[in-house]
Short mmCIF file of C-alpha atoms in Angstrom, two decimals:
data_model
loop_
_atom_site.label_atom_id
_atom_site.label_comp_id
_atom_site.label_asym_id
_atom_site.label_seq_id
_atom_site.Cartn_x
_atom_site.Cartn_y
_atom_site.Cartn_z
CA GLN A 1 -3.82 -165.33 186.54
CA HIS A 2 -6.79 -164.53 184.77
CA TYR A 3 -6.83 -161.14 185.81
CA PHE A 4 -3.34 -160.77 184.56
CA ILE A 5 -3.91 -162.49 181.28
CA GLN A 6 -7.39 -160.19 180.61
CA SER A 7 -5.20 -157.22 181.76
CA ASN A 8 -2.19 -157.97 179.25
CA LEU A 9 -4.80 -158.63 176.37
CA ARG A 10 -6.61 -155.10 177.09
CA LEU A 11 -3.38 -153.27 176.58
CA TYR A 12 -2.19 -155.59 173.76
CA SER A 13 -6.02 -154.78 171.84
CA GLU A 14 -5.32 -151.06 172.33
CA LEU A 15 -1.83 -150.66 171.13
CA THR A 16 -2.97 -152.30 168.16
CA MET A 17 -6.21 -150.16 167.42
CA ILE A 18 -3.61 -147.44 168.30
CA ASN A 19 -1.46 -148.49 165.43
CA THR A 20 -3.85 -148.96 163.28
CA TRP A 21 -5.89 -146.00 163.63
CA MET A 22 -2.03 -144.19 163.45
CA LYS A 23 -2.08 -146.42 159.46
CA GLN A 24 -5.58 -144.60 158.49
CA VAL A 25 -4.17 -141.54 159.91
CA HIS A 26 -0.91 -141.88 157.82
CA THR A 27 -3.40 -143.15 154.55
CA CYS A 28 -5.46 -140.03 154.90
CA THR A 29 -3.29 -137.73 155.00
CA LEU A 30 -1.04 -139.09 152.51
CA SER A 31 -4.32 -138.75 150.40
CA MET A 32 -5.03 -135.33 150.87
CA LEU A 33 -1.27 -134.43 149.76
CA LEU A 34 -1.25 -136.49 146.88
CA GLY A 35 -4.97 -135.47 146.26
CA ARG A 36 -6.41 -138.62 145.47
CA LYS A 37 -8.55 -141.30 146.67
CA GLU A 38 -6.44 -143.79 148.45
CA THR A 39 -7.74 -147.05 149.51
CA ASP A 40 -6.87 -149.41 152.85
CA PRO A 41 -4.91 -151.92 151.67
CA THR A 42 -6.14 -154.19 155.02
CA GLN A 43 -9.73 -153.29 154.31
CA GLU A 44 -9.67 -153.71 150.47
CA GLN A 45 -7.44 -157.24 150.91
CA PHE A 46 -10.40 -158.13 153.83
CA ARG A 47 -13.27 -157.24 151.59
CA ASN A 48 -11.01 -159.44 148.58
CA GLY A 49 -10.86 -162.20 151.09
CA THR A 50 -14.57 -162.63 152.43
CA LYS A 51 -15.65 -162.36 148.47
CA ASN A 52 -15.29 -165.62 147.61
CA ALA A 53 -14.48 -167.33 151.19
CA LYS A 54 -16.81 -170.24 152.50
CA LEU A 55 -18.72 -168.83 154.78
CA VAL A 56 -19.27 -170.36 158.71
CA LYS A 57 -22.79 -169.13 160.17
CA ILE A 58 -23.36 -169.72 163.65
CA ASN A 59 -26.27 -170.14 166.21
CA CYS A 60 -25.39 -169.03 169.53
CA ALA A 61 -28.51 -168.92 172.12
CA GLY A 62 -30.94 -167.87 169.41
CA GLU A 63 -28.32 -165.25 168.04
CA ILE A 64 -26.80 -165.81 164.60
CA PHE A 65 -23.29 -165.16 163.66
CA VAL A 66 -21.62 -165.32 160.35
CA THR A 67 -18.00 -165.35 159.47
CA THR A 68 -15.77 -167.37 157.11
CA GLU A 69 -13.92 -170.34 157.55
CA THR A 70 -10.19 -168.56 157.31
CA SER A 71 -10.69 -166.63 159.91
CA LEU A 72 -11.45 -169.46 162.01
CA SER A 73 -9.46 -171.35 160.86
CA ARG A 74 -6.42 -169.31 162.26
CA TYR A 75 -6.75 -170.57 165.02
CA PRO A 76 -6.58 -174.64 164.41
CA ASP A 77 -6.29 -175.82 167.91
CA THR A 78 -9.37 -174.56 169.09
CA LEU A 79 -12.92 -175.62 168.71
CA LEU A 80 -14.10 -173.47 166.57
CA GLY A 81 -10.65 -173.38 164.66
CA ASN A 82 -11.11 -177.14 164.03
CA PRO A 83 -13.53 -178.24 161.29
CA ALA A 84 -13.57 -181.83 162.46
CA ARG A 85 -15.29 -180.70 166.34
CA ARG A 86 -17.46 -177.65 164.97
CA ALA A 87 -18.96 -180.41 162.90
CA GLU A 88 -20.06 -182.06 165.82
CA TYR A 89 -22.46 -179.03 166.80
CA LEU A 90 -23.79 -179.04 163.50
CA ASP A 91 -27.84 -178.36 163.24
CA THR A 92 -28.45 -180.60 159.89
CA SER A 93 -31.80 -179.00 159.95
CA THR A 94 -30.85 -175.55 159.11
CA GLY A 95 -26.91 -176.18 158.61
CA HIS A 96 -26.00 -174.10 161.17
CA LEU A 97 -23.55 -174.44 164.18
CA TYR A 98 -25.18 -174.14 167.13
CA PHE A 99 -24.03 -173.62 170.51
CA ASP A 100 -26.17 -172.87 174.00
CA ARG A 101 -23.39 -170.97 175.57
CA HIS A 102 -23.37 -166.94 176.88
CA GLN A 103 -24.84 -164.81 174.01
CA GLU A 104 -23.07 -161.70 174.86
CA LEU A 105 -19.57 -163.35 175.04
CA PHE A 106 -19.65 -165.23 172.14
CA SER A 107 -19.74 -162.11 170.34
CA ALA A 108 -16.52 -160.91 171.63
CA ILE A 109 -15.13 -165.31 171.44
CA LEU A 110 -15.56 -164.31 167.42
CA TYR A 111 -14.03 -161.20 167.13
CA PHE A 112 -10.92 -162.86 168.56
CA TYR A 113 -10.86 -165.11 165.65
CA GLN A 114 -11.47 -161.72 163.04
CA SER A 115 -9.35 -159.49 164.65
CA PRO A 116 -6.91 -161.60 164.76
CA GLY A 117 -5.83 -162.28 168.58
CA THR A 118 -7.97 -159.40 169.82
CA PHE A 119 -9.72 -160.80 172.97
CA ARG A 120 -11.99 -157.84 174.75
CA PRO A 121 -14.63 -159.28 176.62
CA PRO A 122 -17.46 -157.29 178.47
CA GLU A 123 -16.39 -155.83 182.00
CA THR A 124 -19.81 -156.21 183.15
CA ILE A 125 -19.22 -160.14 182.87
CA ASP A 126 -18.16 -162.22 185.36
CA PRO A 127 -15.06 -163.37 185.04
CA VAL A 128 -15.86 -166.97 186.17
CA VAL A 129 -18.44 -166.62 183.02
CA VAL A 130 -15.68 -165.44 180.67
CA GLU A 131 -13.06 -168.36 181.86
CA GLU A 132 -15.22 -170.56 181.58
CA GLU A 133 -16.88 -169.96 178.13
CA LEU A 134 -12.80 -169.71 177.28
CA ASP A 135 -12.57 -173.30 178.63
CA PHE A 136 -15.39 -174.60 176.70
CA PHE A 137 -14.04 -173.20 173.07
CA ASP A 138 -10.18 -174.67 174.23
CA ILE A 139 -8.95 -171.00 173.84
CA ASP A 140 -5.60 -171.05 175.93
CA LEU A 141 -4.82 -167.20 176.06
CA ALA A 142 -1.85 -168.23 178.40
CA ARG A 143 -0.23 -170.79 175.78
CA MET A 144 -1.66 -168.00 173.23
CA ILE A 145 0.63 -165.32 175.22
CA ALA A 146 3.05 -166.98 175.74
CA ASN A 147 3.61 -168.61 171.99
CA TYR A 148 3.95 -165.37 171.24
CA GLU A 149 6.35 -163.52 173.78
CA ALA A 150 8.11 -166.56 172.14
CA GLU A 151 7.99 -165.59 168.49
CA GLU A 152 8.86 -161.98 169.12
CA ALA A 153 11.84 -163.03 171.15
CA ALA A 154 13.13 -165.44 168.52
CA LYS A 155 12.66 -162.60 165.93
CA ASN A 156 14.66 -160.24 167.97
CA VAL A 157 17.77 -163.25 168.79
CA PRO A 158 20.89 -161.27 167.10
CA VAL A 159 22.40 -162.66 164.58
CA PRO A 160 26.06 -163.81 165.31
CA PRO A 161 28.37 -161.55 163.46
CA THR A 162 30.64 -163.55 160.21
CA LEU A 163 34.37 -163.98 160.67
CA THR A 164 34.53 -161.42 157.49
CA GLN A 165 32.50 -159.21 160.03
CA ARG A 166 34.58 -159.80 162.82
CA ILE A 167 37.80 -159.03 160.93
CA ASN A 168 36.27 -155.86 159.86
CA GLN A 169 35.66 -154.77 163.16
CA SER A 170 38.81 -155.73 164.57
CA ILE A 171 40.31 -153.59 162.16
CA THR A 172 38.07 -150.18 162.30
CA ASP A 173 36.49 -150.42 165.92
CA PRO A 174 39.18 -150.35 168.69
CA SER A 175 36.69 -151.06 171.46
CA TYR A 176 35.50 -154.71 169.57
CA SER A 177 38.17 -156.42 171.31
CA LYS A 178 41.98 -156.45 172.99
CA PHE A 179 43.28 -157.23 169.59
CA SER A 180 41.35 -154.43 168.36
CA MET A 181 43.06 -151.99 171.30
CA VAL A 182 46.96 -153.01 170.06
CA TRP A 183 45.77 -152.93 166.23
CA GLY A 184 44.11 -149.32 167.12
CA GLY A 185 47.11 -148.60 169.02
CA ILE A 186 49.80 -149.40 166.81
CA ASP A 187 47.75 -147.54 164.16
CA LEU A 188 47.94 -144.50 166.07
CA LEU A 189 51.92 -144.60 166.51
CA CYS A 190 52.16 -145.30 163.37
CA ILE A 191 50.29 -141.78 162.27
CA LEU A 192 52.06 -139.68 164.91
CA THR A 193 55.32 -141.43 163.91
CA THR A 194 55.05 -140.12 159.80
CA ILE A 195 53.64 -137.07 161.01
CA SER A 196 56.93 -136.21 162.81
CA MET A 197 59.23 -137.39 160.30
CA LEU A 198 57.61 -135.63 158.04
CA VAL A 199 57.24 -132.52 159.80
CA ILE A 200 61.22 -132.97 160.37
CA GLU A 201 62.01 -133.20 156.99
CA THR A 202 60.90 -129.68 156.35
CA ILE A 203 63.11 -128.86 158.58
CA PRO A 204 66.31 -127.32 156.71
CA ASP A 205 69.05 -128.50 159.08
CA TYR A 206 67.69 -132.06 158.86
CA GLN A 207 66.97 -132.32 155.31
CA LYS A 208 70.14 -134.05 155.03
CA HIS A 209 69.24 -137.24 157.44
CA PHE A 210 66.38 -137.76 154.86
CA ASP A 211 68.67 -138.35 151.94
CA ASP A 212 69.27 -141.33 149.91
CA PRO A 213 69.58 -144.39 152.42
CA PHE A 214 71.44 -146.26 150.14
CA GLY A 215 73.76 -143.67 148.95
CA THR A 216 77.11 -143.48 149.30
CA PRO A 217 79.06 -144.27 151.70
CA LEU A 218 76.22 -145.99 153.50
CA VAL A 219 74.85 -144.48 157.12
CA PRO A 220 72.80 -146.54 159.26
CA TYR A 221 70.32 -144.16 160.81
CA LYS A 222 69.15 -143.41 157.13
CA ILE A 223 68.74 -146.78 156.38
CA MET A 224 66.76 -147.48 159.91
CA ILE A 225 64.82 -144.00 159.08
CA TYR A 226 64.19 -145.11 155.83
CA GLY A 227 62.94 -148.68 156.96
CA ILE A 228 60.82 -146.95 159.27
CA ASP A 229 58.95 -145.08 156.63
CA VAL A 230 58.77 -148.59 155.11
CA PHE A 231 56.97 -150.46 157.98
CA ILE A 232 54.37 -146.81 159.13
CA ASN A 233 53.29 -147.50 154.77
CA LEU A 234 52.95 -151.43 154.88
CA PHE A 235 51.34 -151.05 157.26
CA PHE A 236 48.88 -148.31 156.60
CA SER A 237 48.47 -151.08 153.20
CA LEU A 238 48.04 -154.01 155.21
CA ASP A 239 44.96 -152.31 157.14
CA LEU A 240 43.57 -150.05 154.04
CA LEU A 241 43.44 -153.72 152.30
CA ILE A 242 41.76 -155.43 155.10
CA ARG A 243 39.22 -152.84 155.10
CA PHE A 244 38.49 -152.95 151.45
CA SER A 245 38.31 -156.57 151.20
CA THR A 246 36.23 -157.34 154.54
CA TRP A 247 33.53 -154.42 153.01
CA PRO A 248 30.17 -155.37 153.07
CA ASN A 249 29.57 -153.28 149.65
CA LYS A 250 32.45 -152.35 147.92
CA ARG A 251 31.67 -149.87 146.02
CA LYS A 252 30.32 -147.84 148.58
CA PHE A 253 33.62 -148.82 150.14
CA PHE A 254 34.88 -145.18 147.85
CA ALA A 255 32.46 -143.29 148.69
CA LYS A 256 33.15 -142.77 152.21
CA PRO A 257 35.67 -139.86 152.43
CA LEU A 258 37.91 -140.97 155.09
CA ASN A 259 38.35 -144.14 152.90
CA ILE A 260 39.66 -142.17 149.91
CA MET A 261 41.58 -139.88 152.29
CA ASP A 262 43.60 -143.43 153.12
CA ILE A 263 44.09 -144.54 149.61
CA LEU A 264 45.28 -140.82 148.82
CA ALA A 265 47.71 -141.13 151.94
CA VAL A 266 49.39 -144.16 151.07
CA ALA A 267 49.64 -143.67 147.34
CA PRO A 268 52.33 -141.48 147.33
CA PHE A 269 54.51 -144.29 148.85
CA TYR A 270 54.33 -146.05 146.37
CA VAL A 271 54.97 -143.22 143.20
CA GLU A 272 58.23 -142.43 145.19
CA LEU A 273 58.44 -146.22 145.78
CA VAL A 274 58.59 -147.03 141.69
CA VAL A 275 59.98 -143.50 141.08
CA PHE A 276 63.07 -144.45 143.21
CA ILE A 277 63.71 -148.05 141.48
CA THR A 278 63.42 -147.00 138.05
CA THR A 279 65.55 -143.69 138.26
CA ARG A 280 67.88 -145.16 141.23
CA GLY A 281 67.91 -142.38 143.27
CA LEU A 282 65.80 -139.69 144.91
CA PRO A 283 62.91 -138.28 142.95
CA PRO A 284 63.11 -134.80 142.28
CA PRO A 285 62.02 -132.05 144.84
CA GLN A 286 58.86 -131.37 143.46
CA PHE A 287 57.76 -134.88 144.69
CA PHE A 288 57.81 -133.17 148.03
CA ALA A 289 54.34 -132.34 147.41
CA LEU A 290 53.48 -135.60 147.33
CA LYS A 291 54.61 -136.19 151.06
CA VAL A 292 52.71 -132.91 152.21
CA LEU A 293 49.63 -135.03 150.64
CA ARG A 294 50.50 -137.88 152.64
#
């Protein structure tokens, strides 16, 4: 278990160093392009943070180490991170903390607080000694790794979609649900039907079948054709209204070319309907261009 933890920490540390190097290269590249000197924000933050920070001096087997309370407080559950527990090792004559522990390994332990979270013990030290030192300073790497993975997993938990988002996906994505497949099928059928009717209406021999459906005498199939046209346009209007009402950003809705095309496809029907109601008859022949637009 110790070797497994150590190998994972080493891999994590190397990835962290690579990420840091990439950020520094990116900063240097920007500095060269902009022609001015840029300051690494992490280093600037470190300098500003330690300028007024309270220093903690630690004597480990005769060698003095200096760090800050801010670094140690990152892990309050450990020996060095808990002010009350580390006060037990305070040498009142010097004001230093004193530990008669492994001196070479203590440097790696102290860096664990300063990095933070990077633990790279020298490979020459016996793993048993490493485990004993970690136990003494109450650094439970397995628990820390588990907590880290739990935090990362919590960040990656997908947020369930809202009701508005589910409605929008049901209308716009046919693969979202069975209802979406049915809705998409009806939409496709309406498109094919209205295109077929518009094409047939251009044939001279069939134009008379698309005349005034409420003229005299009443012809049932003309009323049926007009009813199909009304149903199709009402369906398109409902689809457009639902998509607009559930769109996250109403302004961006009109920035989508397909949405503009859908509006232009529905608008001629209502123009013709207004003309039909106001003139009590069919619109002039030039209004056929609106159908072509549709």
